[in-house]
């Protein structure tokens, strides 16, 4: 592909504007235009002399971008990406890939039939730190994995909920936020075979959850717990712990704990705990800090997307892979509603 790759952005909210900023700074691509019907988006585009369209189809037809980033509300993902694929335009779609496993399967079938690549924006997999953690856990550095603890606890500002869809079904922290952490845990620890869960909306009273507790069983046998709330002042979340995004004040606290038969690892503080010898609970533990690389995963994701558009790389996170993460979130919802143990794999099979 000759010349700079031209990328359109559908959705000019928080993450959409971040993508626009990254495109402007990239040597590999340029912004073809944005599509967002809101008056704020139109003003934003006009103030920066960016081609603006109220509809993503108009952007596709009039600007003919080489690729499209879909950063719209979750419920709009399927239709927008299908329109891109139908026109032969590769897409980077923000997580979750769609709002249901059934719609994700429909998209996966379209991708298989056409061969048009779609990359899903589980951007943390592009973080070299996440890759290094996976290598240590999967590589047996802490022995056989026995237990996992995940925490996502912070307080969203009240004006975050001025956007109506964030108060409605599909707009809660399970699908907006914890889907990232579920994807991290699948990537690091392997597939999740069973889920139990409880959710609550008591803190805010919206139609969606603000708090949840998850019990996970991994295919390898490890047991995990995950606690979530977006209504509490707390430092235990990837956003605040990792330093990945400078917009969040970094806290020197872990948000994941991985326990194995030879040791335990706190993440992202990267403290490795083990016994120097055979050991036991009377033996002093040894603590070392593990050095791992760090980089902005969104920058790497954009570079990778440009390579996907050029057909020099295949999507790191495919629709099928992202569908596995979405199936866990659906299993959490069903488990919370019924009180039963739910298999994400069964959910995938039922809609196949």
GROMACS .gro file of C-alpha atoms in nm:
model
  352
    1UNK     CA    1   0.000   0.000   0.000
    2UNK     CA    2   0.157   0.328  -0.110
    3UNK     CA    3   0.130   0.652   0.088
    4UNK     CA    4  -0.011   0.706   0.433
    5UNK     CA    5  -0.300   0.482   0.531
    6UNK     CA    6  -0.626   0.676   0.562
    7UNK     CA    7  -0.836   0.578   0.864
    8UNK     CA    8  -1.188   0.689   0.952
    9UNK     CA    9  -1.318   0.701   1.309
   10UNK     CA   10  -1.683   0.626   1.388
   11UNK     CA   11  -1.765   0.766   1.730
   12UNK     CA   12  -1.601   1.079   1.873
   13UNK     CA   13  -1.649   1.015   2.244
   14UNK     CA   14  -1.368   0.962   2.497
   15UNK     CA   15  -1.197   0.668   2.328
   16UNK     CA   16  -1.277   0.792   1.977
   17UNK     CA   17  -1.096   1.119   2.044
   18UNK     CA   18  -0.802   0.925   2.184
   19UNK     CA   19  -0.782   0.732   1.857
   20UNK     CA   20  -0.799   1.059   1.663
   21UNK     CA   21  -0.512   1.197   1.871
   22UNK     CA   22  -0.302   0.885   1.809
   23UNK     CA   23  -0.370   0.894   1.435
   24UNK     CA   24  -0.256   1.257   1.424
   25UNK     CA   25   0.072   1.159   1.594
   26UNK     CA   26   0.135   0.848   1.384
   27UNK     CA   27   0.382   0.838   1.095
   28UNK     CA   28   0.188   0.547   0.942
   29UNK     CA   29  -0.159   0.691   0.889
   30UNK     CA   30  -0.379   0.997   0.852
   31UNK     CA   31  -0.735   1.073   0.955
   32UNK     CA   32  -0.986   1.036   0.672
   33UNK     CA   33  -1.274   1.181   0.875
   34UNK     CA   34  -1.507   1.114   1.166
   35UNK     CA   35  -1.867   0.998   1.185
   36UNK     CA   36  -2.076   1.094   1.487
   37UNK     CA   37  -2.423   1.251   1.482
   38UNK     CA   38  -2.380   1.455   1.802
   39UNK     CA   39  -2.356   1.836   1.780
   40UNK     CA   40  -2.045   1.818   2.001
   41UNK     CA   41  -1.872   1.593   1.749
   42UNK     CA   42  -1.957   1.827   1.463
   43UNK     CA   43  -1.811   2.124   1.651
   44UNK     CA   44  -1.504   1.917   1.741
   45UNK     CA   45  -1.448   1.822   1.375
   46UNK     CA   46  -1.508   2.171   1.236
   47UNK     CA   47  -1.273   2.331   1.488
   48UNK     CA   48  -0.997   2.100   1.363
   49UNK     CA   49  -1.093   2.107   0.995
   50UNK     CA   50  -1.167   1.733   0.999
   51UNK     CA   51  -1.423   1.596   0.751
   52UNK     CA   52  -1.739   1.526   0.954
   53UNK     CA   53  -2.032   1.301   0.876
   54UNK     CA   54  -2.339   1.228   1.082
   55UNK     CA   55  -2.344   0.866   0.963
   56UNK     CA   56  -2.065   0.609   0.927
   57UNK     CA   57  -2.200   0.499   0.588
   58UNK     CA   58  -2.154   0.851   0.454
   59UNK     CA   59  -1.796   0.850   0.578
   60UNK     CA   60  -1.732   0.515   0.407
   61UNK     CA   61  -1.885   0.629   0.079
   62UNK     CA   62  -1.754   0.986   0.057
   63UNK     CA   63  -1.409   0.953   0.214
   64UNK     CA   64  -1.328   0.595   0.102
   65UNK     CA   65  -1.098   0.523   0.397
   66UNK     CA   66  -0.849   0.236   0.390
   67UNK     CA   67  -0.964   0.131   0.737
   68UNK     CA   68  -1.218   0.227   1.002
   69UNK     CA   69  -1.201   0.247   1.380
   70UNK     CA   70  -1.541   0.180   1.537
   71UNK     CA   71  -1.560   0.353   1.876
   72UNK     CA   72  -1.937   0.387   1.904
   73UNK     CA   73  -2.167   0.267   2.185
   74UNK     CA   74  -2.162  -0.112   2.222
   75UNK     CA   75  -2.504  -0.174   2.066
   76UNK     CA   76  -2.391  -0.008   1.739
   77UNK     CA   77  -2.076  -0.214   1.688
   78UNK     CA   78  -2.230  -0.496   1.486
   79UNK     CA   79  -2.405  -0.285   1.224
   80UNK     CA   80  -2.111  -0.051   1.175
   81UNK     CA   81  -1.854  -0.326   1.137
   82UNK     CA   82  -2.079  -0.526   0.904
   83UNK     CA   83  -2.105  -0.217   0.684
   84UNK     CA   84  -1.725  -0.185   0.681
   85UNK     CA   85  -1.673  -0.551   0.594
   86UNK     CA   86  -1.939  -0.536   0.321
   87UNK     CA   87  -1.737  -0.257   0.157
   88UNK     CA   88  -1.406  -0.440   0.197
   89UNK     CA   89  -1.280  -0.195   0.461
   90UNK     CA   90  -1.081  -0.352   0.750
   91UNK     CA   91  -1.205  -0.243   1.092
   92UNK     CA   92  -1.070  -0.199   1.441
   93UNK     CA   93  -1.371  -0.230   1.669
   94UNK     CA   94  -1.354  -0.128   2.032
   95UNK     CA   95  -1.429  -0.388   2.295
   96UNK     CA   96  -1.665  -0.557   2.346
   97UNK     CA   97  -1.665  -0.681   1.989
   98UNK     CA   98  -2.049  -0.665   1.993
   99UNK     CA   99  -2.307  -0.654   2.271
  100UNK     CA  100  -2.403  -1.023   2.251
  101UNK     CA  101  -2.234  -1.352   2.162
  102UNK     CA  102  -2.503  -1.418   1.901
  103UNK     CA  103  -2.423  -1.097   1.715
  104UNK     CA  104  -2.049  -1.165   1.746
  105UNK     CA  105  -2.101  -1.501   1.579
  106UNK     CA  106  -2.286  -1.329   1.297
  107UNK     CA  107  -1.992  -1.094   1.251
  108UNK     CA  108  -1.741  -1.380   1.267
  109UNK     CA  109  -1.924  -1.560   0.988
  110UNK     CA  110  -1.916  -1.246   0.771
  111UNK     CA  111  -1.542  -1.209   0.829
  112UNK     CA  112  -1.481  -1.574   0.739
  113UNK     CA  113  -1.692  -1.543   0.424
  114UNK     CA  114  -1.534  -1.222   0.295
  115UNK     CA  115  -1.179  -1.245   0.425
  116UNK     CA  116  -1.190  -0.877   0.530
  117UNK     CA  117  -0.986  -0.852   0.853
  118UNK     CA  118  -1.137  -0.721   1.176
  119UNK     CA  119  -0.922  -0.642   1.480
  120UNK     CA  120  -1.088  -0.617   1.822
  121UNK     CA  121  -0.967  -0.345   2.058
  122UNK     CA  122  -0.863  -0.545   2.362
  123UNK     CA  123  -0.567  -0.312   2.354
  124UNK     CA  124  -0.396  -0.439   2.670
  125UNK     CA  125  -0.278  -0.747   2.484
  126UNK     CA  126  -0.048  -0.510   2.294
  127UNK     CA  127   0.117  -0.412   2.624
  128UNK     CA  128   0.457  -0.587   2.654
  129UNK     CA  129   0.399  -0.606   3.029
  130UNK     CA  130   0.088  -0.822   2.983
  131UNK     CA  131   0.280  -1.045   2.742
  132UNK     CA  132   0.566  -1.081   2.992
  133UNK     CA  133   0.323  -1.167   3.275
  134UNK     CA  134   0.164  -1.434   3.057
  135UNK     CA  135   0.507  -1.582   2.983
  136UNK     CA  136   0.588  -1.602   3.355
  137UNK     CA  137   0.257  -1.754   3.460
  138UNK     CA  138   0.211  -1.988   3.164
  139UNK     CA  139   0.583  -2.068   3.162
  140UNK     CA  140   0.566  -2.212   3.513
  141UNK     CA  141   0.779  -1.957   3.697
  142UNK     CA  142   0.533  -1.969   3.990
  143UNK     CA  143   0.465  -2.339   3.942
  144UNK     CA  144   0.123  -2.480   3.871
  145UNK     CA  145  -0.135  -2.200   3.891
  146UNK     CA  146  -0.376  -2.259   4.181
  147UNK     CA  147  -0.556  -1.931   4.251
  148UNK     CA  148  -0.616  -1.590   4.093
  149UNK     CA  149  -0.747  -1.268   4.246
  150UNK     CA  150  -0.864  -0.979   4.030
  151UNK     CA  151  -0.971  -0.637   4.158
  152UNK     CA  152  -1.140  -0.355   3.969
  153UNK     CA  153  -1.238  -0.095   4.227
  154UNK     CA  154  -1.254   0.278   4.160
  155UNK     CA  155  -1.502   0.565   4.151
  156UNK     CA  156  -1.628   0.708   3.826
  157UNK     CA  157  -1.722   1.078   3.842
  158UNK     CA  158  -2.093   1.158   3.845
  159UNK     CA  159  -2.082   1.337   3.509
  160UNK     CA  160  -1.959   1.014   3.344
  161UNK     CA  161  -2.321   0.903   3.361
  162UNK     CA  162  -2.453   1.211   3.183
  163UNK     CA  163  -2.421   0.992   2.871
  164UNK     CA  164  -2.749   0.802   2.875
  165UNK     CA  165  -2.631   0.467   2.732
  166UNK     CA  166  -2.391   0.424   3.028
  167UNK     CA  167  -2.694   0.401   3.259
  168UNK     CA  168  -2.877   0.148   3.043
  169UNK     CA  169  -2.852  -0.224   2.965
  170UNK     CA  170  -2.515  -0.300   2.810
  171UNK     CA  171  -2.358   0.012   2.956
  172UNK     CA  172  -2.246  -0.111   3.297
  173UNK     CA  173  -1.891  -0.174   3.417
  174UNK     CA  174  -1.907  -0.546   3.337
  175UNK     CA  175  -1.924  -0.483   2.964
  176UNK     CA  176  -1.743  -0.149   2.951
  177UNK     CA  177  -1.459  -0.211   3.195
  178UNK     CA  178  -1.430  -0.560   3.341
  179UNK     CA  179  -1.436  -0.710   2.991
  180UNK     CA  180  -1.075  -0.586   2.967
  181UNK     CA  181  -0.976  -0.767   3.286
  182UNK     CA  182  -1.158  -1.085   3.184
  183UNK     CA  183  -0.965  -1.073   2.859
  184UNK     CA  184  -0.638  -1.023   3.049
  185UNK     CA  185  -0.713  -1.323   3.272
  186UNK     CA  186  -0.806  -1.544   2.974
  187UNK     CA  187  -0.487  -1.440   2.796
  188UNK     CA  188  -0.264  -1.498   3.101
  189UNK     CA  189  -0.430  -1.799   3.266
  190UNK     CA  190  -0.619  -1.979   2.990
  191UNK     CA  191  -0.986  -2.033   2.921
  192UNK     CA  192  -1.253  -1.990   3.188
  193UNK     CA  193  -1.469  -2.301   3.207
  194UNK     CA  194  -1.726  -2.207   3.475
  195UNK     CA  195  -1.863  -1.889   3.629
  196UNK     CA  196  -2.065  -1.800   3.937
  197UNK     CA  197  -2.158  -1.440   4.015
  198UNK     CA  198  -2.361  -1.185   4.208
  199UNK     CA  199  -2.429  -0.826   4.099
  200UNK     CA  200  -2.582  -0.518   4.259
  201UNK     CA  201  -2.698  -0.174   4.146
  202UNK     CA  202  -2.761  -0.047   4.499
  203UNK     CA  203  -2.495   0.228   4.501
  204UNK     CA  204  -2.640   0.421   4.206
  205UNK     CA  205  -2.976   0.263   4.136
  206UNK     CA  206  -2.929   0.258   3.758
  207UNK     CA  207  -3.061  -0.018   3.535
  208UNK     CA  208  -2.708  -0.162   3.519
  209UNK     CA  209  -2.479  -0.304   3.787
  210UNK     CA  210  -2.231  -0.090   3.977
  211UNK     CA  211  -2.085  -0.377   4.185
  212UNK     CA  212  -2.020  -0.746   4.119
  213UNK     CA  213  -1.846  -1.049   4.267
  214UNK     CA  214  -1.727  -1.331   4.040
  215UNK     CA  215  -1.607  -1.685   4.108
  216UNK     CA  216  -1.419  -1.836   3.815
  217UNK     CA  217  -1.289  -2.183   3.737
  218UNK     CA  218  -1.014  -2.199   3.475
  219UNK     CA  219  -0.980  -2.491   3.236
  220UNK     CA  220  -0.640  -2.568   3.387
  221UNK     CA  221  -0.795  -2.615   3.731
  222UNK     CA  222  -0.713  -2.282   3.899
  223UNK     CA  223  -0.986  -2.098   4.090
  224UNK     CA  224  -1.026  -1.722   4.061
  225UNK     CA  225  -1.222  -1.444   4.227
  226UNK     CA  226  -1.289  -1.101   4.082
  227UNK     CA  227  -1.443  -0.808   4.268
  228UNK     CA  228  -1.578  -0.507   4.077
  229UNK     CA  229  -1.724  -0.170   4.171
  230UNK     CA  230  -1.718   0.164   3.993
  231UNK     CA  231  -1.868   0.344   4.293
  232UNK     CA  232  -1.586   0.341   4.549
  233UNK     CA  233  -1.274   0.556   4.601
  234UNK     CA  234  -1.007   0.284   4.577
  235UNK     CA  235  -0.666   0.229   4.410
  236UNK     CA  236  -0.706  -0.135   4.300
  237UNK     CA  237  -0.768  -0.138   3.925
  238UNK     CA  238  -0.556  -0.174   3.613
  239UNK     CA  239  -0.640   0.185   3.520
  240UNK     CA  240  -0.491   0.325   3.842
  241UNK     CA  241  -0.227   0.061   3.911
  242UNK     CA  242  -0.060   0.015   3.574
  243UNK     CA  243   0.032   0.369   3.471
  244UNK     CA  244  -0.074   0.265   3.120
  245UNK     CA  245  -0.280   0.580   3.068
  246UNK     CA  246  -0.136   0.905   3.202
  247UNK     CA  247  -0.488   1.046   3.248
  248UNK     CA  248  -0.526   0.830   3.561
  249UNK     CA  249  -0.320   0.908   3.875
  250UNK     CA  250  -0.093   0.607   3.918
  251UNK     CA  251  -0.115   0.411   4.243
  252UNK     CA  252   0.154   0.172   4.366
  253UNK     CA  253  -0.096  -0.106   4.433
  254UNK     CA  254  -0.166  -0.445   4.273
  255UNK     CA  255  -0.488  -0.532   4.094
  256UNK     CA  256  -0.412  -0.897   4.013
  257UNK     CA  257  -0.257  -1.171   4.228
  258UNK     CA  258  -0.145  -1.499   4.072
  259UNK     CA  259  -0.071  -1.785   4.313
  260UNK     CA  260   0.109  -2.105   4.216
  261UNK     CA  261   0.271  -2.406   4.378
  262UNK     CA  262   0.619  -2.247   4.363
  263UNK     CA  263   0.543  -1.881   4.421
  264UNK     CA  264   0.303  -1.589   4.384
  265UNK     CA  265   0.310  -1.279   4.166
  266UNK     CA  266   0.143  -0.942   4.228
  267UNK     CA  267   0.058  -0.738   3.918
  268UNK     CA  268   0.139  -0.476   3.801
  269UNK     CA  269   0.365  -0.411   4.102
  270UNK     CA  270   0.556  -0.721   3.983
  271UNK     CA  271   0.653  -0.854   4.324
  272UNK     CA  272   0.745  -1.224   4.313
  273UNK     CA  273   0.706  -1.411   4.643
  274UNK     CA  274   0.860  -1.753   4.703
  275UNK     CA  275   1.059  -1.964   4.948
  276UNK     CA  276   1.436  -1.988   4.892
  277UNK     CA  277   1.418  -2.362   4.955
  278UNK     CA  278   1.152  -2.618   5.034
  279UNK     CA  279   0.980  -2.377   5.270
  280UNK     CA  280   0.650  -2.373   5.452
  281UNK     CA  281   0.448  -2.123   5.651
  282UNK     CA  282   0.712  -2.093   5.923
  283UNK     CA  283   0.981  -2.007   5.666
  284UNK     CA  284   1.042  -1.639   5.576
  285UNK     CA  285   0.928  -1.559   5.226
  286UNK     CA  286   1.164  -1.412   4.969
  287UNK     CA  287   1.041  -1.107   4.777
  288UNK     CA  288   1.195  -0.991   4.450
  289UNK     CA  289   1.081  -0.735   4.194
  290UNK     CA  290   1.055  -0.857   3.837
  291UNK     CA  291   1.161  -0.619   3.561
  292UNK     CA  292   0.921  -0.614   3.267
  293UNK     CA  293   0.903  -0.383   2.964
  294UNK     CA  294   0.642  -0.110   2.936
  295UNK     CA  295   0.495   0.080   2.643
  296UNK     CA  296   0.173   0.251   2.536
  297UNK     CA  297  -0.044  -0.035   2.404
  298UNK     CA  298  -0.272   0.199   2.211
  299UNK     CA  299   0.023   0.321   2.003
  300UNK     CA  300   0.123  -0.039   1.930
  301UNK     CA  301  -0.238  -0.130   1.854
  302UNK     CA  302  -0.260   0.146   1.593
  303UNK     CA  303   0.068   0.037   1.435
  304UNK     CA  304  -0.065  -0.319   1.425
  305UNK     CA  305  -0.396  -0.206   1.275
  306UNK     CA  306  -0.211  -0.026   0.995
  307UNK     CA  307  -0.023  -0.351   0.927
  308UNK     CA  308  -0.356  -0.540   0.928
  309UNK     CA  309  -0.495  -0.294   0.674
  310UNK     CA  310  -0.185  -0.347   0.459
  311UNK     CA  311  -0.234  -0.726   0.499
  312UNK     CA  312   0.121  -0.763   0.635
  313UNK     CA  313  -0.006  -0.885   0.974
  314UNK     CA  314  -0.314  -1.080   1.085
  315UNK     CA  315  -0.531  -0.946   1.370
  316UNK     CA  316  -0.380  -1.023   1.710
  317UNK     CA  317  -0.731  -1.035   1.860
  318UNK     CA  318  -0.980  -1.184   1.615
  319UNK     CA  319  -1.359  -1.168   1.637
  320UNK     CA  320  -1.363  -1.535   1.745
  321UNK     CA  321  -1.110  -1.474   2.023
  322UNK     CA  322  -1.292  -1.166   2.152
  323UNK     CA  323  -1.616  -1.363   2.141
  324UNK     CA  324  -1.468  -1.593   2.407
  325UNK     CA  325  -1.426  -1.297   2.642
  326UNK     CA  326  -1.778  -1.175   2.566
  327UNK     CA  327  -1.913  -1.523   2.644
  328UNK     CA  328  -1.761  -1.501   2.993
  329UNK     CA  329  -1.938  -1.168   3.051
  330UNK     CA  330  -2.268  -1.320   2.936
  331UNK     CA  331  -2.204  -1.616   3.167
  332UNK     CA  332  -2.154  -1.371   3.456
  333UNK     CA  333  -2.489  -1.208   3.383
  334UNK     CA  334  -2.671  -1.541   3.359
  335UNK     CA  335  -2.504  -1.672   3.674
  336UNK     CA  336  -2.600  -1.358   3.867
  337UNK     CA  337  -2.960  -1.387   3.747
  338UNK     CA  338  -3.005  -1.760   3.812
  339UNK     CA  339  -2.758  -1.839   4.091
  340UNK     CA  340  -2.630  -2.131   3.883
  341UNK     CA  341  -2.284  -2.225   3.760
  342UNK     CA  342  -2.263  -2.122   3.397
  343UNK     CA  343  -2.024  -2.244   3.128
  344UNK     CA  344  -1.910  -1.977   2.877
  345UNK     CA  345  -1.842  -2.259   2.633
  346UNK     CA  346  -2.205  -2.369   2.654
  347UNK     CA  347  -2.319  -2.016   2.571
  348UNK     CA  348  -2.099  -2.022   2.259
  349UNK     CA  349  -2.242  -2.361   2.156
  350UNK     CA  350  -2.604  -2.254   2.207
  351UNK     CA  351  -2.581  -1.966   1.962
  352UNK     CA  352  -2.362  -2.144   1.706
   0.00000   0.00000   0.00000
